[in-house]
Amino acid sequence: MMDKNLYIRNEKLAQKVIKGLESRNMTGYYAANKEEALKKALELIPEGSTVTMGGCMSANEIGLTDAVKTGNYNYLDRAAMDPREALLAGYDADVFLTSANAMTEDGIMVNIDGNANRVSYIANGPKKLLVIVGMNKVCDGR
């Protein structure tokens, strides 16, 4: 179980980040645990949607990857497709699942991408972007 002080800290930080996202015309949500995060993510992805994703470890950690692969969604498994075909099909998807390499307290996302496909999808891609950001690790600067 998460330490109560860490839980309170994460919730307060999340509210600050959500406010920063809203100032950039994005909507943020806070989930206290992976079960809440999975539930909220699935609420945001309409059934029947075509879904693709980058290498989103956060989606894997909350069970979202398995949920869209086995649920009532058209999951584009880019790993099973020709790379060029996968890239182009991803742009036409309804939903792109990703995570951020980092996010500032005021809602600025930082993404670095070896092939630029994830960053390109974020900037120009699918109709809806769902960014899963975990707050379970805290750096104390040492």
Coordinates of N, CA and C in Angstrom, one line a residue:
M1 N 0.9 -1.2 0.0 CA 0.0 0.0 0.0 C 0.9 1.2 0.0
M2 N 0.5 2.2 -0.7 CA 1.2 3.5 -0.9 C 1.2 4.2 0.5
D3 N 2.3 4.8 0.9 CA 2.4 5.6 2.0 C 1.3 6.8 1.9
K4 N 0.6 7.1 3.0 CA -0.4 8.1 3.0 C 0.1 9.4 2.5
N5 N 1.3 9.8 3.0 CA 1.8 11.1 2.6 C 2.1 11.2 1.1
L6 N 2.6 10.1 0.6 CA 2.9 10.0 -0.9 C 1.6 10.1 -1.7
Y7 N 0.6 9.4 -1.2 CA -0.7 9.5 -1.8 C -1.2 10.9 -1.9
I8 N -1.2 11.6 -0.8 CA -1.6 13.0 -0.7 C -0.8 13.9 -1.6
R9 N 0.6 13.7 -1.6 CA 1.5 14.4 -2.5 C 1.1 14.2 -3.9
N10 N 0.9 13.0 -4.3 CA 0.6 12.7 -5.7 C -0.7 13.3 -6.1
E11 N -1.7 13.3 -5.3 CA -3.0 13.9 -5.6 C -2.9 15.4 -5.8
K12 N -2.2 16.0 -4.9 CA -2.0 17.5 -5.0 C -1.2 17.9 -6.2
L13 N -0.1 17.1 -6.5 CA 0.7 17.3 -7.7 C -0.2 17.1 -9.0
A14 N -1.0 16.1 -9.0 CA -1.8 15.8 -10.1 C -2.8 16.9 -10.4
Q15 N -3.3 17.5 -9.4 CA -4.3 18.6 -9.6 C -3.5 19.8 -10.2
K16 N -2.3 20.0 -9.8 CA -1.5 21.1 -10.4 C -1.2 20.8 -11.8
V17 N -0.8 19.6 -12.1 CA -0.5 19.2 -13.5 C -1.8 19.3 -14.4
I18 N -2.9 18.9 -13.9 CA -4.2 19.0 -14.6 C -4.5 20.4 -14.9
K19 N -4.3 21.3 -14.0 CA -4.5 22.7 -14.2 C -3.6 23.2 -15.3
G20 N -2.4 22.8 -15.4 CA -1.5 23.2 -16.4 C -1.9 22.6 -17.8
L21 N -2.4 21.4 -17.8 CA -2.9 20.8 -19.0 C -4.1 21.6 -19.6
E22 N -5.0 21.9 -18.6 CA -6.2 22.7 -19.1 C -5.8 24.1 -19.7
S23 N -4.7 24.7 -19.2 CA -4.2 25.9 -19.7 C -3.7 25.8 -21.2
R24 N -3.5 24.5 -21.6 CA -3.0 24.2 -22.9 C -4.0 23.4 -23.7
N25 N -5.3 23.6 -23.3 CA -6.4 23.0 -24.0 C -6.4 21.5 -24.0
M26 N -5.9 20.9 -22.9 CA -6.0 19.4 -22.8 C -6.7 19.1 -21.5
T27 N -7.3 17.9 -21.4 CA -8.0 17.5 -20.2 C -7.2 16.4 -19.5
G28 N -7.1 16.6 -18.2 CA -6.3 15.6 -17.4 C -7.2 14.9 -16.4
Y29 N -6.9 13.8 -16.0 CA -7.6 13.0 -15.0 C -6.6 12.4 -14.0
Y30 N -7.0 12.3 -12.7 CA -6.2 11.7 -11.7 C -6.8 10.3 -11.3
A31 N -6.0 9.3 -11.3 CA -6.4 8.0 -10.8 C -5.4 7.6 -9.6
A32 N -6.0 7.2 -8.5 CA -5.1 6.9 -7.3 C -4.4 5.6 -7.5
N33 N -4.9 4.7 -8.4 CA -4.2 3.4 -8.5 C -4.4 2.9 -10.0
K34 N -3.8 1.8 -10.3 CA -3.9 1.3 -11.6 C -5.3 0.8 -12.0
E35 N -6.1 0.4 -11.1 CA -7.4 -0.1 -11.4 C -8.3 1.2 -11.8
E36 N -8.1 2.3 -11.0 CA -8.9 3.5 -11.4 C -8.4 4.0 -12.7
A37 N -7.1 3.9 -13.0 CA -6.5 4.4 -14.3 C -7.1 3.6 -15.4
L38 N -7.1 2.3 -15.3 CA -7.7 1.5 -16.3 C -9.1 1.8 -16.6
K39 N -9.9 1.9 -15.5 CA -11.3 2.2 -15.7 C -11.5 3.5 -16.4
K40 N -10.8 4.6 -16.0 CA -10.9 5.9 -16.7 C -10.5 5.8 -18.1
A41 N -9.4 5.1 -18.4 CA -8.9 5.0 -19.8 C -10.0 4.4 -20.7
L42 N -10.6 3.3 -20.2 CA -11.6 2.6 -21.0 C -12.8 3.4 -21.2
E43 N -13.1 4.3 -20.2 CA -14.3 5.2 -20.4 C -14.0 6.2 -21.5
L44 N -12.7 6.5 -21.7 CA -12.4 7.5 -22.7 C -12.2 6.9 -24.1
I45 N -12.2 5.6 -24.2 CA -12.0 4.9 -25.5 C -13.4 4.3 -25.9
P46 N -14.1 4.8 -26.9 CA -15.4 4.3 -27.3 C -15.2 2.8 -27.8
E47 N -16.1 1.9 -27.5 CA -16.0 0.6 -28.0 C -16.2 0.7 -29.5
G48 N -15.5 -0.2 -30.2 CA -15.5 -0.2 -31.7 C -14.4 0.7 -32.3
S49 N -13.7 1.4 -31.5 CA -12.7 2.3 -31.9 C -11.5 1.5 -32.5
T50 N -10.8 2.1 -33.5 CA -9.5 1.6 -33.9 C -8.5 2.2 -33.0
V51 N -7.7 1.4 -32.4 CA -6.7 1.8 -31.4 C -5.3 1.3 -31.8
T52 N -4.4 2.2 -31.7 CA -3.0 1.9 -31.9 C -2.2 2.5 -30.7
M53 N -0.9 2.1 -30.6 CA -0.1 2.6 -29.5 C 1.4 2.6 -29.9
G54 N 2.1 3.4 -29.1 CA 3.6 3.3 -29.2 C 4.0 2.3 -28.1
G55 N 5.2 2.3 -27.8 CA 5.7 1.5 -26.7 C 5.4 2.0 -25.3
C56 N 4.1 2.0 -25.0 CA 3.6 2.7 -23.8 C 3.7 1.7 -22.6
M57 N 4.7 1.8 -21.8 CA 4.8 0.9 -20.7 C 3.8 1.2 -19.6
S58 N 3.3 2.5 -19.5 CA 2.3 2.8 -18.6 C 1.0 2.1 -18.9
A59 N 0.7 2.0 -20.2 CA -0.6 1.3 -20.6 C -0.4 -0.2 -20.3
N60 N 0.7 -0.7 -20.5 CA 0.9 -2.1 -20.1 C 0.8 -2.3 -18.6
E61 N 1.4 -1.4 -17.8 CA 1.3 -1.6 -16.3 C -0.1 -1.5 -15.8
I62 N -1.0 -0.8 -16.4 CA -2.3 -0.7 -15.8 C -3.3 -1.7 -16.4
G63 N -2.8 -2.5 -17.4 CA -3.6 -3.5 -18.0 C -4.4 -3.0 -19.3
L64 N -4.1 -1.8 -19.7 CA -4.9 -1.2 -20.8 C -4.5 -1.9 -22.1
T65 N -3.3 -2.3 -22.4 CA -2.9 -2.9 -23.6 C -3.7 -4.2 -23.8
D66 N -3.7 -5.0 -22.8 CA -4.5 -6.3 -22.9 C -6.0 -6.0 -23.0
A67 N -6.5 -5.0 -22.4 CA -7.9 -4.7 -22.5 C -8.3 -4.3 -23.9
V68 N -7.5 -3.5 -24.6 CA -7.9 -3.1 -25.9 C -7.6 -4.2 -26.9
K69 N -6.7 -5.1 -26.6 CA -6.4 -6.2 -27.5 C -7.5 -7.2 -27.5
T70 N -8.1 -7.4 -26.3 CA -9.1 -8.5 -26.1 C -10.5 -7.9 -26.0
G71 N -10.7 -6.6 -25.9 CA -12.0 -6.0 -25.8 C -12.6 -5.8 -27.2
N72 N -13.7 -5.0 -27.2 CA -14.5 -4.7 -28.4 C -13.9 -3.5 -29.1
Y73 N -12.6 -3.7 -29.5 CA -11.9 -2.6 -30.2 C -11.2 -3.2 -31.4
N74 N -10.8 -2.4 -32.4 CA -10.0 -2.8 -33.5 C -8.6 -2.4 -33.2
Y75 N -7.8 -3.3 -32.6 CA -6.5 -3.0 -32.2 C -5.5 -3.2 -33.3
L76 N -4.8 -2.2 -33.7 CA -3.7 -2.3 -34.7 C -2.4 -2.7 -34.0
D77 N -2.1 -3.9 -34.2 CA -0.8 -4.5 -33.7 C 0.3 -4.1 -34.6
R78 N 0.9 -3.0 -34.4 CA 1.9 -2.5 -35.3 C 3.1 -3.5 -35.5
A79 N 3.4 -4.2 -34.4 CA 4.5 -5.2 -34.5 C 4.2 -6.3 -35.5
A80 N 3.0 -6.6 -35.7 CA 2.6 -7.7 -36.6 C 2.4 -7.2 -38.1
M81 N 2.6 -5.9 -38.3 CA 2.4 -5.3 -39.6 C 3.7 -4.9 -40.3
D82 N 3.7 -4.7 -41.6 CA 4.8 -4.1 -42.3 C 5.0 -2.7 -41.7
P83 N 6.2 -2.3 -41.4 CA 6.5 -1.1 -40.7 C 5.8 0.2 -41.4
R84 N 5.9 0.3 -42.7 CA 5.3 1.4 -43.4 C 3.8 1.4 -43.3
E85 N 3.2 0.2 -43.5 CA 1.8 0.0 -43.4 C 1.3 0.3 -42.0
A86 N 2.0 -0.1 -41.0 CA 1.7 0.2 -39.6 C 1.7 1.7 -39.3
L87 N 2.7 2.3 -39.8 CA 2.9 3.8 -39.6 C 1.7 4.5 -40.2
L88 N 1.4 4.2 -41.5 CA 0.3 4.9 -42.1 C -1.1 4.6 -41.5
A89 N -1.3 3.3 -41.2 CA -2.6 2.9 -40.6 C -2.8 3.6 -39.2
G90 N -1.7 3.8 -38.5 CA -1.7 4.5 -37.2 C -2.3 5.9 -37.3
Y91 N -1.9 6.6 -38.3 CA -2.4 8.0 -38.5 C -3.9 8.1 -38.6
D92 N -4.5 7.0 -39.1 CA -5.9 7.0 -39.3 C -6.7 6.4 -38.2
A93 N -6.0 6.0 -37.1 CA -6.7 5.4 -36.0 C -7.6 6.4 -35.3
D94 N -8.5 5.8 -34.5 CA -9.4 6.7 -33.7 C -8.7 7.1 -32.4
V95 N -7.9 6.3 -31.9 CA -7.2 6.5 -30.6 C -5.8 6.1 -30.7
F96 N -4.9 6.9 -30.2 CA -3.4 6.6 -30.0 C -3.1 6.6 -28.5
L97 N -2.6 5.5 -28.0 CA -2.2 5.4 -26.6 C -0.7 5.6 -26.5
T98 N -0.3 6.4 -25.6 CA 1.1 6.7 -25.4 C 1.4 7.1 -24.0
S99 N 2.6 7.3 -23.7 CA 3.0 7.9 -22.4 C 3.9 9.1 -22.7
A100 N 4.3 9.8 -21.7 CA 5.3 10.9 -21.8 C 6.6 10.5 -21.2
N101 N 7.7 10.9 -21.8 CA 8.9 10.7 -21.1 C 9.0 11.4 -19.8
A102 N 8.4 12.6 -19.8 CA 8.4 13.5 -18.6 C 7.3 14.5 -18.8
M103 N 6.8 15.0 -17.6 CA 5.8 16.1 -17.6 C 6.1 17.0 -16.5
T104 N 6.1 18.3 -16.8 CA 6.4 19.3 -15.8 C 5.1 19.5 -15.0
E105 N 5.3 20.1 -13.8 CA 4.2 20.4 -12.9 C 3.2 21.3 -13.6
D106 N 3.6 22.2 -14.6 CA 2.6 23.1 -15.2 C 2.1 22.5 -16.5
G107 N 2.2 21.2 -16.7 CA 1.6 20.5 -17.8 C 2.3 20.4 -19.1
I108 N 3.6 20.7 -19.2 CA 4.3 20.6 -20.4 C 4.8 19.1 -20.5
M109 N 4.5 18.5 -21.6 CA 5.0 17.1 -21.9 C 6.3 17.1 -22.6
V110 N 7.2 16.2 -22.2 CA 8.5 16.0 -22.9 C 8.5 14.6 -23.5
N111 N 8.7 14.6 -24.8 CA 8.8 13.3 -25.5 C 10.0 13.3 -26.4
I112 N 10.8 12.2 -26.3 CA 11.9 12.0 -27.1 C 11.7 10.6 -27.8
D113 N 11.9 10.6 -29.1 CA 11.5 9.4 -29.9 C 12.6 9.1 -30.9
G114 N 13.1 7.9 -30.9 CA 14.2 7.5 -31.8 C 13.8 7.5 -33.3
N115 N 12.6 7.2 -33.6 CA 12.1 7.2 -35.0 C 11.2 8.3 -35.3
A116 N 10.8 9.1 -34.3 CA 9.9 10.2 -34.5 C 8.4 9.8 -34.7
N117 N 8.1 8.5 -34.8 CA 6.8 8.1 -35.0 C 5.8 8.4 -33.9
R118 N 6.2 8.2 -32.7 CA 5.3 8.6 -31.5 C 5.1 10.1 -31.5
V119 N 6.2 10.9 -31.6 CA 6.0 12.3 -31.6 C 5.2 12.8 -32.7
S120 N 5.4 12.2 -33.9 CA 4.6 12.5 -35.1 C 3.1 12.2 -34.9
Y121 N 2.8 11.1 -34.3 CA 1.4 10.7 -34.0 C 0.8 11.8 -33.0
I122 N 1.6 12.1 -32.0 CA 1.1 13.1 -31.0 C 0.8 14.4 -31.7
A123 N 1.6 14.9 -32.6 CA 1.5 16.2 -33.2 C 0.4 16.1 -34.3
N124 N 0.3 15.1 -35.1 CA -0.5 15.1 -36.3 C -1.4 13.8 -36.5
G125 N -1.4 13.0 -35.6 CA -2.0 11.6 -35.8 C -3.4 11.4 -35.6
P126 N -3.7 10.3 -34.9 CA -5.1 9.9 -34.7 C -6.0 10.9 -34.1
K127 N -7.3 10.6 -34.2 CA -8.3 11.6 -33.8 C -8.3 11.9 -32.3
K128 N -7.9 10.9 -31.5 CA -7.9 11.1 -30.0 C -6.5 10.6 -29.5
L129 N -6.0 11.4 -28.6 CA -4.7 11.0 -28.0 C -4.9 10.7 -26.6
L130 N -4.5 9.6 -26.1 CA -4.6 9.3 -24.7 C -3.2 9.0 -24.1
V131 N -2.8 9.9 -23.3 CA -1.4 9.9 -22.7 C -1.5 9.4 -21.3
I132 N -0.9 8.2 -21.0 CA -1.0 7.6 -19.6 C 0.4 8.0 -19.0
V133 N 0.3 8.7 -17.8 CA 1.5 9.2 -17.1 C 1.4 8.6 -15.7
G134 N 2.4 7.9 -15.3 CA 2.5 7.3 -14.0 C 3.2 8.2 -13.0
M135 N 2.8 8.2 -11.8 CA 3.4 9.1 -10.8 C 3.9 8.2 -9.6
N136 N 4.2 7.0 -9.9 CA 4.5 6.1 -8.8 C 6.0 6.1 -8.4
K137 N 6.8 6.9 -9.1 CA 8.2 7.0 -8.8 C 8.5 8.5 -8.4
V138 N 9.2 8.6 -7.4 CA 9.5 10.0 -6.9 C 11.0 10.1 -6.9
C139 N 11.6 11.2 -7.4 CA 13.0 11.4 -7.4 C 13.3 12.5 -6.4
D140 N 14.2 12.3 -5.5 CA 14.5 13.2 -4.4 C 15.7 14.1 -4.7
G141 N 16.2 14.0 -6.0 CA 17.3 14.8 -6.4 C 18.7 14.3 -6.0
R142 N 18.8 13.2 -5.4 CA 20.1 12.7 -5.0 C 20.6 11.6 -6.0

